[in-house]
Amino acid sequence: MNPLDLEEFKRQGYMMIDFLTDYYKNIENYPVLSTVEPGYLTKRLPSSAPFQPESIESILEDVQQHIIPGLTHWMNPNFYAYFPCTGSTAGFIGEMLSTGFNVVGFNWLSSPAATELETIVMDWLGKMLNLPKSFIFSSCDKGGGGVLLGTTCEAILCTLVAARDKKLAQIGKENIGKLVVYCSDQTHSALQKATQIVGIHPQNFRVIKAKGSNLYSLSSDPLLSAILLDVENGLVPCFLCATIGTTATNAIDPIKLLCNVTKEFDIWVHVDAAYAGPVCICPEFRHYIDGIEEVNSFSFNAHKWFLTNLACCCLWVKDHNALTSSLSTYPEYLRNKKSDSKKVVDYKDWQVPLSRKFNALKLWIVLRSYGVENLKNFLRNHVELAKTFEELVRKDERFEIVVPSKFSLVCFRISPSAISTINDGEGYYNGKMMNDEYLVNDVNCKLLDSINSSGKTYMTHGEVEGAFFIRCAIGSTLTEEHHVTMTWKLVQEHASSLLGTLLNSYINKNN
Amino acid sequence: MNPLDLEEFKRQGYMMIDFLTDYYKNIENYPVLSTVEPGYLTKRLPSSAPFQPESIESILEDVQQHIIPGLTHWMNPNFYAYFPCTGSTAGFIGEMLSTGFNVVGFNWLSSPAATELETIVMDWLGKMLNLPKSFIFSSCDKGGGGVLLGTTCEAILCTLVAARDKKLAQIGKENIGKLVVYCSDQTHSALQKATQIVGIHPQNFRVIKAKGSNLYSLSSDPLLSAILLDVENGLVPCFLCATIGTTATNAIDPIKLLCNVTKEFDIWVHVDAAYAGPVCICPEFRHYIDGIEEVNSFSFNAHKWFLTNLACCCLWVKDHNALTSSLSTYPEYLRNKKSDSKKVVDYKDWQVPLSRKFNALKLWIVLRSYGVENLKNFLRNHVELAKTFEELVRKDERFEIVVPSKFSLVCFRISPSAISTINDGEGYYNGKMMNDEYLVNDVNCKLLDSINSSGKTYMTHGEVEGAFFIRCAIGSTLTEEHHVTMTWKLVQEHASSLLGTLLNSYINKNN
């Protein structure tokens, strides 16, 4: 066996390119949301690994027969669930190159190009976002710079550990039970998970309600009240996670106002712009991160809405020493003169794992293959498509927009008024006593199930202040205007059918 | 711009396959360890991203001109540093497929095949390792099973969080300061880092000295003493990390004996077999993990010595509820009926990040493409090559083996006796007063620098009980017998030259 026979490598490599080209070509023929049932694959595959080698041909046949039916097709242009995970030729090619080199760039020495290209690309991106100099390696000698991690979860975990240890250095490690973390009820669950992991007491995870009247953004007043109360109770405010583009509704936390509050208490502020970050390279959106010079760290996912195949999270910090003093280890077997000199970046100390791929290649090739201008237009196009979809929703009076769309997420639902026509006034529905809110939520939930079961689209839901709504997150690489308009027609058809059925059952019940 | 134009995708895909084929073809012509100096790349690349797109041709030209010189070539057959990071056609093809699908399998619903194939492949591998049924999904209804993470660091972090929270559930979260973690001084730094991250007090990180007389494996007696002392002091023993194949010398901690000690104190035992794990699929090596039925969790890296390109860590746990009760979050936007039913695996709750690639594809394709028999032979071949190298070292009386090789790592150095001939008896060396140990270490360090500077090989060092030695970690995919024998000749030549120079300088000094 030669596991890297070059003729075979070439043959199989070409074959895989052909396979994926066919996959993309046919992608609209597959149901967007997989229709398999739990346990489907165990029934189809052997229960142990083969003793003898199998051919790539038979493996790919199995992929076609057994794996593809079990995929939910994130690359399908009619995928509008969660947030998009955009892929591109450049992102794919970059991942191939990094996988092929298979270098492990944990410190500078283990592959200098991996570290150096990462610092360069993070500076490129930082400049595209017009980040303050304090975050840019080449413009700052105070420890600012960027790093590529896998996900926002890791970015939040790493910065939270840094913030925790900074505080504990002041108040003593035995006081970990006093540290408090702040966020809104719209903040991503990544923060809750990170708080659990780093050992901060769950009682000190402070979730502040974001109100609809404020478009679900975190207000500085309740934050200040919460902080003051904690301080009064002898607790120590430590970390705030602000979000630009929350998951449910794309709410935007006001960075400047929040920093005005946190400054006095020396709270580490992290800005999570996982999805909406990239669009801030367009001047007309840059104001959403105004005040970023006040925060300690900032991150977004290039794999979400920036054409860089999974996984790629960009994190910038103002003071990398805070990160590295929490995350560095320097065992004998990794000692080397370059690291000893402290004149090189050793990214192992900026992240959780030791090992790391040469991830910068992927992002570098994306930036160069498309160029800044095209990337801006790519993002703007999705924002335009979201506007188109939002206008279509507004034109149909049975529907309502839950929160006006700012980026490329549209939050909508069948409006209570459209449903009230099928409410019998006594709150009965499906034989159960209902209040109106339950009824409205239930109908919208049924609508979502109905459109997703069609196989022609996949959307997910959100909930604010008890109201269930449907999220149409536009941004998949292949999505064009006709997909969006066809999808809206589909929603309308399913709504008509659903509302009609309900009306019929109401009429039947009352006759 | 169409970032996924299919003709272009195909053209660039083929081009990348050709590029990598050429890279592998020429890989022995590049210096194994990169010779660039810090900052080299900043001087060669522009300081901001291009406004307009650039062609893949010009990007690949830059890769050839500017990136490749900055690589340390882990795929070079003469790479013997750290541990190998093996790549293969199957591993590469699998990563392509997963990158092309670009699905995000955080829960079952988001791509059922990603979750289901992962449970199947983990069972396949578990059976190959003859793991007890308590770790195998299909043979166990008590919560055992496996998951693919990125790295051992993550595996240790996740299990440590689970162990911490299990204990804290008994003694109260306010007692986090009482928890103690145990390991030997040979344990990988991943444990120290994980301990830092989860908020266990650094004073409670108990490092027990492993002795040369015991081949650097952790003995149960000092472990028991340490535990008893901690208990006496009101502390709470929580976690032990045992290692099969430590980084420095491939020491093997005796699982059964250690578990006899830990059982009484209900300590979570994790076995880190990051590098040596795969070889335990061969019956003649399986005894090294005897006693595995007693532990809570077990992990190894398929990207190290199992042909699965970076990154791929396999973790098995006996009770996944311990993991998920620490790591799960269930925000509204991820709620779905399948997860509600609790009849599916949602891997997001077995790991740190939310997002995850379809990683099982890579490992599945490796297992199928090579088959169990070939994989065993692949591993055995490296063990044989290590024996060959070890015998060559033993035949040259200037050298000594520091610890007998068990797997494919050879630890050697120029022996003190060879160096004593150039010691002038008064402990002078290079004009400085030296003790013998310093002298021996310095000469070996110089030898390592010398062979690495040749560009023809890359090895790294280890240190035990104050003695510096050279590690030759055989296992790169392309390494054949002639590479190993040529490398040994290189070591001999450099040693002759170095010892000759030292002798000359001694003679000159004494004339």
mmCIF file of N, CA, C and O in Angstrom, chain B residues 372-430:
data_model
loop_
_atom_site.group_PDB
_atom_site.id
_atom_site.type_symbol
_atom_site.label_atom_id
_atom_site.label_comp_id
_atom_site.label_asym_id
_atom_site.label_seq_id
_atom_site.Cartn_x
_atom_site.Cartn_y
_atom_site.Cartn_z
ATOM 1 N N VAL B 372 -8.615 -2.484 7.112
ATOM 2 C CA VAL B 372 -7.988 -2.705 8.417
ATOM 3 C C VAL B 372 -6.612 -3.366 8.277
ATOM 4 O O VAL B 372 -5.649 -2.977 8.937
ATOM 5 N N GLU B 373 -6.518 -4.333 7.385
ATOM 6 C CA GLU B 373 -5.252 -5.073 7.270
ATOM 7 C C GLU B 373 -4.093 -4.158 6.827
ATOM 8 O O GLU B 373 -3.023 -4.159 7.420
ATOM 9 N N ASN B 374 -4.336 -3.376 5.791
ATOM 10 C CA ASN B 374 -3.291 -2.469 5.313
ATOM 11 C C ASN B 374 -2.916 -1.422 6.348
ATOM 12 O O ASN B 374 -1.757 -1.025 6.453
ATOM 13 N N LEU B 375 -3.913 -0.959 7.074
ATOM 14 C CA LEU B 375 -3.624 0.051 8.085
ATOM 15 C C LEU B 375 -2.703 -0.529 9.155
ATOM 16 O O LEU B 375 -1.754 0.121 9.593
ATOM 17 N N LYS B 376 -2.975 -1.761 9.557
ATOM 18 C CA LYS B 376 -2.098 -2.413 10.533
ATOM 19 C C LYS B 376 -0.671 -2.503 9.983
ATOM 20 O O LYS B 376 0.301 -2.206 10.672
ATOM 21 N N ASN B 377 -0.567 -2.912 8.726
ATOM 22 C CA ASN B 377 0.763 -3.079 8.139
ATOM 23 C C ASN B 377 1.491 -1.751 7.976
ATOM 24 O O ASN B 377 2.716 -1.676 8.129
ATOM 25 N N PHE B 378 0.724 -0.712 7.675
ATOM 26 C CA PHE B 378 1.297 0.631 7.570
ATOM 27 C C PHE B 378 1.969 1.019 8.893
ATOM 28 O O PHE B 378 3.095 1.492 8.927
ATOM 29 N N LEU B 379 1.266 0.759 9.984
ATOM 30 C CA LEU B 379 1.785 1.116 11.309
ATOM 31 C C LEU B 379 2.977 0.230 11.682
ATOM 32 O O LEU B 379 3.995 0.694 12.175
ATOM 33 N N ARG B 380 2.823 -1.068 11.396
ATOM 34 C CA ARG B 380 3.907 -2.002 11.731
ATOM 35 C C ARG B 380 5.183 -1.658 10.977
ATOM 36 O O ARG B 380 6.286 -1.798 11.489
ATOM 37 N N ASN B 381 5.027 -1.207 9.764
ATOM 38 C CA ASN B 381 6.190 -0.843 8.963
ATOM 39 C C ASN B 381 6.991 0.270 9.630
ATOM 40 O O ASN B 381 8.220 0.236 9.672
ATOM 41 N N HIS B 382 6.266 1.262 10.198
ATOM 42 C CA HIS B 382 6.973 2.348 10.883
ATOM 43 C C HIS B 382 7.674 1.838 12.137
ATOM 44 O O HIS B 382 8.775 2.293 12.467
ATOM 45 N N VAL B 383 7.035 0.919 12.825
ATOM 46 C CA VAL B 383 7.666 0.354 14.017
ATOM 47 C C VAL B 383 8.950 -0.373 13.608
ATOM 48 O O VAL B 383 9.988 -0.258 14.272
ATOM 49 N N GLU B 384 8.878 -1.081 12.482
ATOM 50 C CA GLU B 384 10.075 -1.767 11.964
ATOM 51 C C GLU B 384 11.169 -0.770 11.610
ATOM 52 O O GLU B 384 12.345 -0.986 11.902
ATOM 53 N N LEU B 385 10.773 0.322 10.955
ATOM 54 C CA LEU B 385 11.755 1.343 10.573
ATOM 55 C C LEU B 385 12.421 1.937 11.815
ATOM 56 O O LEU B 385 13.628 2.217 11.813
ATOM 57 N N ALA B 386 11.643 2.105 12.865
ATOM 58 C CA ALA B 386 12.211 2.633 14.115
ATOM 59 C C ALA B 386 13.215 1.638 14.681
ATOM 60 O O ALA B 386 14.282 2.027 15.181
ATOM 61 N N LYS B 387 12.880 0.351 14.580
ATOM 62 C CA LYS B 387 13.827 -0.679 15.069
ATOM 63 C C LYS B 387 15.134 -0.604 14.275
ATOM 64 O O LYS B 387 16.221 -0.700 14.829
ATOM 65 N N THR B 388 14.993 -0.458 12.959
ATOM 66 C CA THR B 388 16.173 -0.326 12.108
ATOM 67 C C THR B 388 17.033 0.842 12.553
ATOM 68 O O THR B 388 18.253 0.722 12.725
ATOM 69 N N PHE B 389 16.376 1.979 12.748
ATOM 70 C CA PHE B 389 17.123 3.187 13.151
ATOM 71 C C PHE B 389 17.774 2.967 14.515
ATOM 72 O O PHE B 389 18.937 3.307 14.725
ATOM 73 N N GLU B 390 17.022 2.378 15.432
ATOM 74 C CA GLU B 390 17.542 2.144 16.782
ATOM 75 C C GLU B 390 18.778 1.241 16.734
ATOM 76 O O GLU B 390 19.772 1.484 17.420
ATOM 77 N N GLU B 391 18.729 0.209 15.887
ATOM 78 C CA GLU B 391 19.885 -0.683 15.783
ATOM 79 C C GLU B 391 21.103 0.041 15.233
ATOM 80 O O GLU B 391 22.222 -0.178 15.674
ATOM 81 N N LEU B 392 20.862 0.922 14.259
ATOM 82 C CA LEU B 392 21.960 1.705 13.709
ATOM 83 C C LEU B 392 22.594 2.563 14.806
ATOM 84 O O LEU B 392 23.807 2.688 14.893
ATOM 85 N N VAL B 393 21.748 3.164 15.634
ATOM 86 C CA VAL B 393 22.272 3.989 16.727
ATOM 87 C C VAL B 393 23.110 3.131 17.664
ATOM 88 O O VAL B 393 24.228 3.509 18.053
ATOM 89 N N ARG B 394 22.575 1.963 18.006
ATOM 90 C CA ARG B 394 23.283 1.099 18.967
ATOM 91 C C ARG B 394 24.637 0.614 18.427
ATOM 92 O O ARG B 394 25.560 0.366 19.186
ATOM 93 N N LYS B 395 24.718 0.483 17.099
ATOM 94 C CA LYS B 395 25.956 -0.015 16.510
ATOM 95 C C LYS B 395 27.096 1.004 16.569
ATOM 96 O O LYS B 395 28.263 0.650 16.439
ATOM 97 N N ASP B 396 26.735 2.276 16.692
ATOM 98 C CA ASP B 396 27.761 3.327 16.747
ATOM 99 C C ASP B 396 28.025 3.649 18.217
ATOM 100 O O ASP B 396 27.187 4.248 18.893
ATOM 101 N N GLU B 397 29.216 3.290 18.686
ATOM 102 C CA GLU B 397 29.411 3.367 20.134
ATOM 103 C C GLU B 397 29.525 4.789 20.673
ATOM 104 O O GLU B 397 29.539 4.991 21.869
ATOM 105 N N ARG B 398 29.586 5.755 19.755
ATOM 106 C CA ARG B 398 29.578 7.146 20.225
ATOM 107 C C ARG B 398 28.195 7.561 20.727
ATOM 108 O O ARG B 398 28.036 8.585 21.371
ATOM 109 N N PHE B 399 27.179 6.768 20.360
ATOM 110 C CA PHE B 399 25.797 7.145 20.677
ATOM 111 C C PHE B 399 25.181 6.221 21.725
ATOM 112 O O PHE B 399 25.658 5.103 21.938
ATOM 113 N N GLU B 400 24.088 6.701 22.290
ATOM 114 C CA GLU B 400 23.325 5.810 23.160
ATOM 115 C C GLU B 400 21.831 6.049 22.973
ATOM 116 O O GLU B 400 21.394 7.129 22.570
ATOM 117 N N ILE B 401 21.068 4.994 23.232
ATOM 118 C CA ILE B 401 19.612 5.071 23.216
ATOM 119 C C ILE B 401 19.171 5.504 24.616
ATOM 120 O O ILE B 401 19.587 4.911 25.608
ATOM 121 N N VAL B 402 18.350 6.535 24.670
ATOM 122 C CA VAL B 402 17.967 7.089 25.974
ATOM 123 C C VAL B 402 16.878 6.228 26.626
ATOM 124 O O VAL B 402 16.924 5.948 27.821
ATOM 125 N N VAL B 403 15.912 5.832 25.821
ATOM 126 C CA VAL B 403 14.841 4.939 26.279
ATOM 127 C C VAL B 403 14.549 3.977 25.133
ATOM 128 O O VAL B 403 14.400 4.428 23.991
ATOM 129 N N PRO B 404 14.479 2.682 25.395
ATOM 130 C CA PRO B 404 14.208 1.749 24.291
ATOM 131 C C PRO B 404 12.906 2.115 23.560
ATOM 132 O O PRO B 404 11.919 2.488 24.191
ATOM 133 N N SER B 405 12.949 1.995 22.258
ATOM 134 C CA SER B 405 11.787 2.381 21.444
ATOM 135 C C SER B 405 10.698 1.317 21.508
ATOM 136 O O SER B 405 10.964 0.125 21.381
ATOM 137 N N LYS B 406 9.466 1.766 21.740
ATOM 138 C CA LYS B 406 8.336 0.832 21.762
ATOM 139 C C LYS B 406 7.500 0.927 20.497
ATOM 140 O O LYS B 406 6.973 -0.047 20.003
ATOM 141 N N PHE B 407 7.349 2.135 20.009
ATOM 142 C CA PHE B 407 6.518 2.329 18.827
ATOM 143 C C PHE B 407 7.429 2.784 17.678
ATOM 144 O O PHE B 407 8.275 2.014 17.255
ATOM 145 N N SER B 408 7.274 4.004 17.227
ATOM 146 C CA SER B 408 8.124 4.421 16.108
ATOM 147 C C SER B 408 8.941 5.665 16.435
ATOM 148 O O SER B 408 9.360 6.390 15.549
ATOM 149 N N LEU B 409 9.127 5.911 17.726
ATOM 150 C CA LEU B 409 9.963 7.039 18.162
ATOM 151 C C LEU B 409 11.286 6.502 18.709
ATOM 152 O O LEU B 409 11.277 5.594 19.537
ATOM 153 N N VAL B 410 12.393 7.077 18.229
ATOM 154 C CA VAL B 410 13.701 6.679 18.745
ATOM 155 C C VAL B 410 14.335 7.880 19.455
ATOM 156 O O VAL B 410 14.470 8.958 18.871
ATOM 157 N N CYS B 411 14.705 7.677 20.724
ATOM 158 C CA CYS B 411 15.299 8.745 21.529
ATOM 159 C C CYS B 411 16.780 8.430 21.729
ATOM 160 O O CYS B 411 17.114 7.415 22.346
ATOM 161 N N PHE B 412 17.643 9.292 21.225
ATOM 162 C CA PHE B 412 19.077 8.978 21.283
ATOM 163 C C PHE B 412 19.895 10.246 21.531
ATOM 164 O O PHE B 412 19.393 11.367 21.415
ATOM 165 N N ARG B 413 21.139 10.016 21.866
ATOM 166 C CA ARG B 413 22.065 11.155 22.010
ATOM 167 C C ARG B 413 23.500 10.661 21.886
ATOM 168 O O ARG B 413 23.777 9.459 22.001
ATOM 169 N N ILE B 414 24.414 11.598 21.658
ATOM 170 C CA ILE B 414 25.832 11.274 21.761
ATOM 171 C C ILE B 414 26.074 10.987 23.237
ATOM 172 O O ILE B 414 25.661 11.762 24.105
ATOM 173 N N SER B 415 26.740 9.892 23.524
ATOM 174 C CA SER B 415 26.834 9.473 24.920
ATOM 175 C C SER B 415 27.894 10.272 25.662
ATOM 176 O O SER B 415 28.868 10.759 25.061
ATOM 177 N N PRO B 416 27.720 10.420 26.953
ATOM 178 C CA PRO B 416 28.709 11.140 27.769
ATOM 179 C C PRO B 416 30.117 10.587 27.569
ATOM 180 O O PRO B 416 31.078 11.359 27.520
ATOM 181 N N SER B 417 30.222 9.260 27.388
ATOM 182 C CA SER B 417 31.570 8.701 27.266
ATOM 183 C C SER B 417 32.248 9.181 25.990
ATOM 184 O O SER B 417 33.453 9.425 25.973
ATOM 185 N N ALA B 418 31.482 9.339 24.919
ATOM 186 C CA ALA B 418 32.077 9.832 23.667
ATOM 187 C C ALA B 418 32.543 11.264 23.835
ATOM 188 O O ALA B 418 33.496 11.703 23.192
ATOM 189 N N ILE B 419 31.867 11.986 24.677
ATOM 190 C CA ILE B 419 32.193 13.406 24.847
ATOM 191 C C ILE B 419 33.318 13.575 25.871
ATOM 192 O O ILE B 419 34.110 14.514 25.786
ATOM 193 N N SER B 420 33.435 12.630 26.778
ATOM 194 C CA SER B 420 34.451 12.772 27.822
ATOM 195 C C SER B 420 35.857 12.807 27.227
ATOM 196 O O SER B 420 36.765 13.402 27.791
ATOM 197 N N THR B 421 36.008 12.191 26.037
ATOM 198 C CA THR B 421 37.329 12.207 25.401
ATOM 199 C C THR B 421 37.728 13.611 24.986
ATOM 200 O O THR B 421 38.908 13.882 24.784
ATOM 201 N N ILE B 422 36.738 14.479 24.820
ATOM 202 C CA ILE B 422 37.103 15.852 24.439
ATOM 203 C C ILE B 422 36.965 16.816 25.615
ATOM 204 O O ILE B 422 37.072 18.009 25.466
ATOM 205 N N ASN B 423 36.672 16.245 26.758
ATOM 206 C CA ASN B 423 36.622 17.088 27.948
ATOM 207 C C ASN B 423 38.037 17.114 28.502
ATOM 208 O O ASN B 423 38.689 16.096 28.629
ATOM 209 N N ASP B 424 38.537 18.284 28.838
ATOM 210 C CA ASP B 424 39.938 18.353 29.239
ATOM 211 C C ASP B 424 40.151 17.964 30.699
ATOM 212 O O ASP B 424 41.235 18.137 31.236
ATOM 213 N N GLY B 425 39.063 17.457 31.307
ATOM 214 C CA GLY B 425 39.239 16.951 32.653
ATOM 215 C C GLY B 425 39.098 18.034 33.697
ATOM 216 O O GLY B 425 38.782 17.783 34.843
ATOM 217 N N GLU B 426 39.260 19.282 33.250
ATOM 218 C CA GLU B 426 39.095 20.378 34.218
ATOM 219 C C GLU B 426 37.739 21.038 34.024
ATOM 220 O O GLU B 426 37.443 22.052 34.630
ATOM 221 N N GLY B 427 36.954 20.433 33.139
ATOM 222 C CA GLY B 427 35.606 20.971 32.966
ATOM 223 C C GLY B 427 35.576 22.247 32.139
ATOM 224 O O GLY B 427 34.595 22.971 32.170
ATOM 225 N N TYR B 428 36.646 22.539 31.401
ATOM 226 C CA TYR B 428 36.584 23.700 30.528
ATOM 227 C C TYR B 428 36.020 23.303 29.171
ATOM 228 O O TYR B 428 36.321 22.238 28.659
ATOM 229 N N TYR B 429 35.260 24.156 28.608
ATOM 230 C CA TYR B 429 34.700 23.874 27.295
ATOM 231 C C TYR B 429 34.282 25.203 26.715
ATOM 232 O O TYR B 429 33.552 25.960 27.357
ATOM 233 N N ASN B 430 34.779 25.475 25.522
ATOM 234 C CA ASN B 430 34.460 26.763 24.908
ATOM 235 C C ASN B 430 34.827 27.929 25.813
ATOM 236 O O ASN B 430 34.175 28.966 25.815
#
